[in-house]
Tab-separated table of N, CA and C in Angstrom:
chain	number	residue	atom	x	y	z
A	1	UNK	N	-86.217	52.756	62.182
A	1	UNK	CA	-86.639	51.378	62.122
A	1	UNK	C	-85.980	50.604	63.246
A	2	UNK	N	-86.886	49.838	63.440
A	2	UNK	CA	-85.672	49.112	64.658
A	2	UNK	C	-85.085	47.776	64.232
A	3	UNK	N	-84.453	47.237	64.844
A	3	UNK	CA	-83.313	46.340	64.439
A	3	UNK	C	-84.197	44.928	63.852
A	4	UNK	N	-84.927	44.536	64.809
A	4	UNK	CA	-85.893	43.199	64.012
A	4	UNK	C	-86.038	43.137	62.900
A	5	UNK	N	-86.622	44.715	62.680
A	5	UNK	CA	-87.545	44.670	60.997
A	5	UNK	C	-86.620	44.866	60.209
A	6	UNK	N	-85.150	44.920	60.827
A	6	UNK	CA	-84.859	45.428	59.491
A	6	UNK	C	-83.491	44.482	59.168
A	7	UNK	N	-83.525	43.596	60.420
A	7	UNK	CA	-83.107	42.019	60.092
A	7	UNK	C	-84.022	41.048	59.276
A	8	UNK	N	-85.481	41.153	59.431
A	8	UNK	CA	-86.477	40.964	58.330
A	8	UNK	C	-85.980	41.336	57.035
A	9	UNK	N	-86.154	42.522	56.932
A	9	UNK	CA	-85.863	42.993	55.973
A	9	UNK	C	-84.658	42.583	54.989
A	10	UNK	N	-83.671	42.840	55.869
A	10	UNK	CA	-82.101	42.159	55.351
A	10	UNK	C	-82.068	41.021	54.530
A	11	UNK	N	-82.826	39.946	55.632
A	11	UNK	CA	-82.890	38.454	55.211
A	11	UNK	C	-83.616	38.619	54.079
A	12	UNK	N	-84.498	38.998	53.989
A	12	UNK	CA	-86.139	38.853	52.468
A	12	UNK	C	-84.817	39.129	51.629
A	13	UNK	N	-84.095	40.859	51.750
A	13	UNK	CA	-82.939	41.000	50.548
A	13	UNK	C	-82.100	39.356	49.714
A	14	UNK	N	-81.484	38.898	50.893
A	14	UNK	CA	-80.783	38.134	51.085
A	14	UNK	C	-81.158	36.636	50.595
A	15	UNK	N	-82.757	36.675	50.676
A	15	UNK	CA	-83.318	35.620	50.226
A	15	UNK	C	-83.374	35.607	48.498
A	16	UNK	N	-84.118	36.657	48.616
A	16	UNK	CA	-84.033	37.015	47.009
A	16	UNK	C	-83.339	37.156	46.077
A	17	UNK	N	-82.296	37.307	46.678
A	17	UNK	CA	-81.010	37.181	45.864
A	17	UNK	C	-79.918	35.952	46.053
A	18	UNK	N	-80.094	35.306	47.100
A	18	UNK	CA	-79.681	33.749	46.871
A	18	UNK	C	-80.787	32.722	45.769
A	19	UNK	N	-82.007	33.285	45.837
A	19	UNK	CA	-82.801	32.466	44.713
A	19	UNK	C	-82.262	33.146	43.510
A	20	UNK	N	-82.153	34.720	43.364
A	20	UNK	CA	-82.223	34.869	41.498
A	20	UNK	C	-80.906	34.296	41.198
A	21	UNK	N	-79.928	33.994	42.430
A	21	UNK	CA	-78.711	33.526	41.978
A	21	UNK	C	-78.909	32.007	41.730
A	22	UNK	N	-79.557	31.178	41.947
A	22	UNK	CA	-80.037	29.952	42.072
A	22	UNK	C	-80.508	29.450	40.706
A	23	UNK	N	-81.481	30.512	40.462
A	23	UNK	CA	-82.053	30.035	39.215
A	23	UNK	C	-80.759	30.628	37.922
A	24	UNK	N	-80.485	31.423	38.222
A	24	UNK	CA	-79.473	32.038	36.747
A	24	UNK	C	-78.325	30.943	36.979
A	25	UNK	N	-77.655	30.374	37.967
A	25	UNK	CA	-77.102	28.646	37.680
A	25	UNK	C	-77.654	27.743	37.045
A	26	UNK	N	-79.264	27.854	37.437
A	26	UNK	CA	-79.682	26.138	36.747
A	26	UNK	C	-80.313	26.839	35.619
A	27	UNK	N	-80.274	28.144	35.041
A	27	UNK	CA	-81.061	28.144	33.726
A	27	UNK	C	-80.972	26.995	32.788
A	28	UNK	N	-81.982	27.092	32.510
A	28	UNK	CA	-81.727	26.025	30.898
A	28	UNK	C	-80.163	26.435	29.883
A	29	UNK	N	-79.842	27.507	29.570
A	29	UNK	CA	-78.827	27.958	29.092
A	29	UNK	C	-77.489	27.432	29.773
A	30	UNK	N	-77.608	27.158	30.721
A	30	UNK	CA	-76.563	27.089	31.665
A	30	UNK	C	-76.225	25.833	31.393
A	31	UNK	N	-77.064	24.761	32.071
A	31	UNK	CA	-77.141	23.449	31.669
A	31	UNK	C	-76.833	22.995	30.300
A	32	UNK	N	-76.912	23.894	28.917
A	32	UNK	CA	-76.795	23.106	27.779
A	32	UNK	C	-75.333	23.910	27.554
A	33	UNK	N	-75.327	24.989	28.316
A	33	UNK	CA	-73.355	25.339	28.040
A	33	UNK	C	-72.798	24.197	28.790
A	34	UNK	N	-72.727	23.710	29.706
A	34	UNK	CA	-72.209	23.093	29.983
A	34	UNK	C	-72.596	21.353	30.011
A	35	UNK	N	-73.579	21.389	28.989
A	35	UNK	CA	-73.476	19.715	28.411
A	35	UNK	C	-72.605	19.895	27.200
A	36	UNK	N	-72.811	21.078	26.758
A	36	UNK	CA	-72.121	20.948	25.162
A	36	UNK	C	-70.413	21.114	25.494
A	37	UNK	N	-70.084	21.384	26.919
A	37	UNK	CA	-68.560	21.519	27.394
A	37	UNK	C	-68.136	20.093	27.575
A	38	UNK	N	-69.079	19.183	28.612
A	38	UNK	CA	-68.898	17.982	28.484
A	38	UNK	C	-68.890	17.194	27.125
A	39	UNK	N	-69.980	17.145	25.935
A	39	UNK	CA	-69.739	16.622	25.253
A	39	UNK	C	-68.337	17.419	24.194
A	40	UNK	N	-67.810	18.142	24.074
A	40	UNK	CA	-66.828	18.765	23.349
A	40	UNK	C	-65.124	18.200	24.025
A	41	UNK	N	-65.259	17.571	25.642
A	41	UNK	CA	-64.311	17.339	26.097
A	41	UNK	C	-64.661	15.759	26.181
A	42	UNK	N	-65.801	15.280	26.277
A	42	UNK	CA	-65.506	13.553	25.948
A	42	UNK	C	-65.994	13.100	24.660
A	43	UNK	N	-65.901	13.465	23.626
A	43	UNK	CA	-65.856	13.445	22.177
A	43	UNK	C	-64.961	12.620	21.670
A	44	UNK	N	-63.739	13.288	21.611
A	44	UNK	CA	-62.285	13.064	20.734
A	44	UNK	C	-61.944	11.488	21.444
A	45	UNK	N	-62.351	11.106	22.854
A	45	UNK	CA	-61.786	9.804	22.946
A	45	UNK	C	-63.038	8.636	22.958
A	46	UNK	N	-64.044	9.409	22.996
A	46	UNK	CA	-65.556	8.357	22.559
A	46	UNK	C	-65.499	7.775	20.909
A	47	UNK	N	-64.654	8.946	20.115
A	47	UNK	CA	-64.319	8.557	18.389
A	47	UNK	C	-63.433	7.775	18.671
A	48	UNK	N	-62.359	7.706	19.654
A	48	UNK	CA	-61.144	7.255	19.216
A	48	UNK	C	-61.860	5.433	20.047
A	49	UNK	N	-62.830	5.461	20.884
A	49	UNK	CA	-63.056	4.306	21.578
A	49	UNK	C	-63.885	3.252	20.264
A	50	UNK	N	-64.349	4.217	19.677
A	50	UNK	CA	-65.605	3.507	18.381
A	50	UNK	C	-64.088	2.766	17.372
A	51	UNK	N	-62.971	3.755	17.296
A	51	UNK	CA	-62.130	3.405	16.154
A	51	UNK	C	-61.526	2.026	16.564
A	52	UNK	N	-61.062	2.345	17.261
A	52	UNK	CA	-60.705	0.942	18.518
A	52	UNK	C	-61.931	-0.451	18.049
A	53	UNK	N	-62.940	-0.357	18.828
A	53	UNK	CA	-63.971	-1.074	18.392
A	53	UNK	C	-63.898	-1.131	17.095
A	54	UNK	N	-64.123	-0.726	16.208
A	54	UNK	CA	-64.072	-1.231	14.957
A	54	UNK	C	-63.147	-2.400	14.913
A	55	UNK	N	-61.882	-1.385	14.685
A	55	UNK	CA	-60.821	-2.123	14.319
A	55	UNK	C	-60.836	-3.715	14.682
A	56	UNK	N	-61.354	-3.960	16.232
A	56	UNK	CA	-61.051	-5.458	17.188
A	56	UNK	C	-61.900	-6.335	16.465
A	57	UNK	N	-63.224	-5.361	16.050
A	57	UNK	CA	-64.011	-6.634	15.143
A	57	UNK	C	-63.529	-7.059	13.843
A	58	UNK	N	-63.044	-5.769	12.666
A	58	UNK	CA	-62.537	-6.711	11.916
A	58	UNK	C	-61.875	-7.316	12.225
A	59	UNK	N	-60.429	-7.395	13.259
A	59	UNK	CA	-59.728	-8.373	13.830
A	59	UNK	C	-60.432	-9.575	14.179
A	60	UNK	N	-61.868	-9.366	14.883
A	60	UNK	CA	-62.060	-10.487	15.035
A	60	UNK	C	-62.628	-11.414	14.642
A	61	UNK	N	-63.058	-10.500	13.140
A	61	UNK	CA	-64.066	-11.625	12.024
A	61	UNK	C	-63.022	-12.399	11.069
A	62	UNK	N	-61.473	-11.427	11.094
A	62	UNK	CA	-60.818	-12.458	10.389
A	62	UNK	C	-60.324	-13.882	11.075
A	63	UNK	N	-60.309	-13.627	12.151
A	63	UNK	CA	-59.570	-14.443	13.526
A	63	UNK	C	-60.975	-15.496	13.143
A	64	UNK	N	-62.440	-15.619	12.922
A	64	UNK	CA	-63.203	-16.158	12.686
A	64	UNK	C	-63.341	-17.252	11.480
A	65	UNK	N	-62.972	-16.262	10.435
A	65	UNK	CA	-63.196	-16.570	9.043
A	65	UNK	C	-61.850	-17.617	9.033
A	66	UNK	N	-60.483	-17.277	9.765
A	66	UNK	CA	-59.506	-17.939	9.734
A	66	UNK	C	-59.724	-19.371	10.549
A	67	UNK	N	-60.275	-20.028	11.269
A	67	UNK	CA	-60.691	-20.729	12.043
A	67	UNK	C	-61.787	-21.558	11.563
A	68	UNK	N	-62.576	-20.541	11.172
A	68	UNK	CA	-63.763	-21.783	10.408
A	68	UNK	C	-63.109	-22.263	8.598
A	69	UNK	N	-62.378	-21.772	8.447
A	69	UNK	CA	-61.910	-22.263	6.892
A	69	UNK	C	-60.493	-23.464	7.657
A	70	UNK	N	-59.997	-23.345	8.962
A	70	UNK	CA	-59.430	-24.696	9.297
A	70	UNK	C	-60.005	-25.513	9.457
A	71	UNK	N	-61.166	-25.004	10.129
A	71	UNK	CA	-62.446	-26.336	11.112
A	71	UNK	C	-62.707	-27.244	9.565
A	72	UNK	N	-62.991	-26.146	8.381
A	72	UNK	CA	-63.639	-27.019	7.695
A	72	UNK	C	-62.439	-27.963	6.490
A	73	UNK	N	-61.217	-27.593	6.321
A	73	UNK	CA	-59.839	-27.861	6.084
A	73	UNK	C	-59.689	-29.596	6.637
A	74	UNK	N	-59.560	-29.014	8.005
A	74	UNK	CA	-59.925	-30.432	9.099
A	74	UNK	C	-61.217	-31.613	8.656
A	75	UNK	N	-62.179	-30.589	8.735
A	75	UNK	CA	-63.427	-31.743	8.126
A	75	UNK	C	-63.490	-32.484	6.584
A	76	UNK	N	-62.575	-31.817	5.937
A	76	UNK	CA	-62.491	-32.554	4.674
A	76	UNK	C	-61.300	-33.040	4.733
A	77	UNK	N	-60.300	-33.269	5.550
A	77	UNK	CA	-59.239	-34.163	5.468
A	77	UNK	C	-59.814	-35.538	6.008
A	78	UNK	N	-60.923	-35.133	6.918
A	78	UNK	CA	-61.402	-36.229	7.374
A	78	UNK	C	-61.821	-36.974	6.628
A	79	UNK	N	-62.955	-36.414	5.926
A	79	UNK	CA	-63.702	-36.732	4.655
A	79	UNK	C	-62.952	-37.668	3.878
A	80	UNK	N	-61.692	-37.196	3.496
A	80	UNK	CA	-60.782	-38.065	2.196
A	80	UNK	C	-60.213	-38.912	2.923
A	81	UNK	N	-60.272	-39.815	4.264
A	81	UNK	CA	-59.526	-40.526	4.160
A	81	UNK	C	-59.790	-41.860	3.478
A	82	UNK	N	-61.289	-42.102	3.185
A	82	UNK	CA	-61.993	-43.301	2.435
A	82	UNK	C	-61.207	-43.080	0.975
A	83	UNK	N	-60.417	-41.884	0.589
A	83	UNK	CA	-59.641	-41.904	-0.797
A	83	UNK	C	-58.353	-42.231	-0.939
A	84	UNK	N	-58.044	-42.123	0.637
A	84	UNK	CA	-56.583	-42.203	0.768
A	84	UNK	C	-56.460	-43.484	1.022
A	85	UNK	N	-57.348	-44.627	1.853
A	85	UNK	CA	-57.177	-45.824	1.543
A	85	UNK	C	-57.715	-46.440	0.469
A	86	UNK	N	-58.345	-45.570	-0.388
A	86	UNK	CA	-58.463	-46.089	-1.781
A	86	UNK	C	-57.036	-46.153	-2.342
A	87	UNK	N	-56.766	-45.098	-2.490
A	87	UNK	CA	-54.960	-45.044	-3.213
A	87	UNK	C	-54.212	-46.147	-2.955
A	88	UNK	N	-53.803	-45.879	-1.456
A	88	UNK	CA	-53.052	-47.171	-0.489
A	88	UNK	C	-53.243	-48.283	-1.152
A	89	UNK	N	-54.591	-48.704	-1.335
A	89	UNK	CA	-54.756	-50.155	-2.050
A	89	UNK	C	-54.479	-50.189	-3.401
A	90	UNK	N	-54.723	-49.233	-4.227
A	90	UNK	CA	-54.472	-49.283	-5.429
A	90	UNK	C	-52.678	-49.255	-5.620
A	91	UNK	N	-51.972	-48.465	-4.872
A	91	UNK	CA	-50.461	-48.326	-4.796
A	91	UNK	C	-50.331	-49.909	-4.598
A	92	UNK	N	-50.318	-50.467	-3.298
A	92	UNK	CA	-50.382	-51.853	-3.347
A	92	UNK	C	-50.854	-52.574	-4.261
A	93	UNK	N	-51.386	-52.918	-4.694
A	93	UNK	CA	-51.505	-53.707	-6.072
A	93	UNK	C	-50.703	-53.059	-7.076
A	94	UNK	N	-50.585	-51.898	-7.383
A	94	UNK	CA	-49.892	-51.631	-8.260
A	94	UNK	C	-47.887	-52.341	-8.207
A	95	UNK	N	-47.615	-52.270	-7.131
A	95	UNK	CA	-46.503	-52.555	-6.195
A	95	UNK	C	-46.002	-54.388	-6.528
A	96	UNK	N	-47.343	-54.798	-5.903
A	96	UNK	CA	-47.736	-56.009	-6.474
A	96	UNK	C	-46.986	-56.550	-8.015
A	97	UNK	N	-48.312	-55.909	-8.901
A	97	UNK	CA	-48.292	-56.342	-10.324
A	97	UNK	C	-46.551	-55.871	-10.777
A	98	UNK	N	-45.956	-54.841	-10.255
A	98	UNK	CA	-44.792	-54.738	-10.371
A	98	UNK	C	-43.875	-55.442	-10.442
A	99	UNK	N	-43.649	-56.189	-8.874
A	99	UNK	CA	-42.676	-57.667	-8.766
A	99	UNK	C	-43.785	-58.808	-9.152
A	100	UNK	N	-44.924	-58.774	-10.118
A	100	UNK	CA	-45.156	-59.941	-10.381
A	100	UNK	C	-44.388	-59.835	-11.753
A	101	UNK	N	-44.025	-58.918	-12.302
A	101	UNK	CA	-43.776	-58.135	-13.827
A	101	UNK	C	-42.020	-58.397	-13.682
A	102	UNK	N	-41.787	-58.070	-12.677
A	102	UNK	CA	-40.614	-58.260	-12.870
A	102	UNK	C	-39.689	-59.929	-12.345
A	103	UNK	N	-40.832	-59.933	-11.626
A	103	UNK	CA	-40.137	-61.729	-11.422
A	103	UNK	C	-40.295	-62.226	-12.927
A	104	UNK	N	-41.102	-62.076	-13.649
A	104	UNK	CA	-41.411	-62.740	-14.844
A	104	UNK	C	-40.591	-62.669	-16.018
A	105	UNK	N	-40.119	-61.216	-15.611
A	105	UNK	CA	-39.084	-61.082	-16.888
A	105	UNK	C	-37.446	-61.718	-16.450
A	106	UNK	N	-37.550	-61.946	-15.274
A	106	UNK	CA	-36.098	-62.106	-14.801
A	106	UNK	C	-35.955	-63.708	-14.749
A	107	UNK	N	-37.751	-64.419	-15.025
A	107	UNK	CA	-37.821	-65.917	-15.136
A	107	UNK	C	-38.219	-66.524	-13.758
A	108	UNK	N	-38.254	-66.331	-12.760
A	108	UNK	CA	-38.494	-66.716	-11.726
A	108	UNK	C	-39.936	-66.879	-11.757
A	109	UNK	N	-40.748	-67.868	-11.287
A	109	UNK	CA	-41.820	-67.829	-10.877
A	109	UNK	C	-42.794	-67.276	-10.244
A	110	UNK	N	-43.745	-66.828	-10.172
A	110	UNK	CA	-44.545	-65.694	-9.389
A	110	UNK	C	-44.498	-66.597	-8.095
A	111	UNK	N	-44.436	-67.621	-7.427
A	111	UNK	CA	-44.606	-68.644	-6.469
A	111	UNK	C	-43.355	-68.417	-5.330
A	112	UNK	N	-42.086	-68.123	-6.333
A	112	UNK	CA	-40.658	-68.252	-5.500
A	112	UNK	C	-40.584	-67.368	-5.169
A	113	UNK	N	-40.435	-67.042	-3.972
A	113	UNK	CA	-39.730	-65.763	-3.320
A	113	UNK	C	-38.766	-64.974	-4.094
A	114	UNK	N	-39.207	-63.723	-3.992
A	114	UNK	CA	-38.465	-62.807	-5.141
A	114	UNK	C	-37.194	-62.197	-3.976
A	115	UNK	N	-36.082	-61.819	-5.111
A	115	UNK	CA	-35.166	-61.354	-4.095
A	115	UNK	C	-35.305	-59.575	-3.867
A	116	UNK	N	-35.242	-58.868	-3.171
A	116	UNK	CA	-34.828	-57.733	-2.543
A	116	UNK	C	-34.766	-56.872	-4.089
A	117	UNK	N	-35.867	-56.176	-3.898
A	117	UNK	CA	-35.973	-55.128	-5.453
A	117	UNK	C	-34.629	-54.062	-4.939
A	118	UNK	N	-34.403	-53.220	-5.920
A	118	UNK	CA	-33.945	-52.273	-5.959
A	118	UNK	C	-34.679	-50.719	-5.430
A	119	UNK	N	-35.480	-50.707	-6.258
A	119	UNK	CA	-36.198	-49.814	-6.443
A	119	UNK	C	-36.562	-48.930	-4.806
């Protein structure tokens, strides 16, 4: 044979066997050994990323629930203050009828300046 054909030749070998090597890499088999390698090695910290996540939300629904039970804490202090100057006035008069009660028993007039309670 002479040297051409059988550099032809060589190469066709050479061809054919860089393809069957080609395809027995990308078999389908190949590809799912080595997705199931990837998923078996990023697994354990994809669980541990979900546990994480969890956890931040209940953290952050209490951080929520804690905040809107002030907001609304706040909105009803607001609310009562039309009770709290109800009181105020009622304390005052009550305060009132007090040194009017007690000027009276001590004889003094409700008119005269009362002296300096104790109380």
């Amino acid at each position: 044979m002479e040297e051409p054909e059988m550099q032809l030749k060589g190469k066709k070998v050479t061809d054919k066997f860089t393809e069957s090597v080609y395809v027995l890499a990308n078999e389908p088999s190949v590809a799912l050994y080595r997705l199931q390698e990837h998923v078996r090695r990023s697994l354990p910290e994809l669980a541990q990323h979900k546990a994480d996540m969890q956890r931040w939300e209940e953290q952050s629904q209490g951080a929520i629930y804690t905040v809107e039970y002030a907001c609304s804490a706040v909105k009803n202090l607001v609310d009562s203050s039309v009770y709290f100057r109800s009181v105020e006035g009622l304390l005052k008069q009550a305060i009132s009828i007090r040194d009017h009660m007690n000027a009276t028993a001590q004889g003094h007039s409700p008119e005269e300046p009362l002296p300096p309670s104790s109380t």
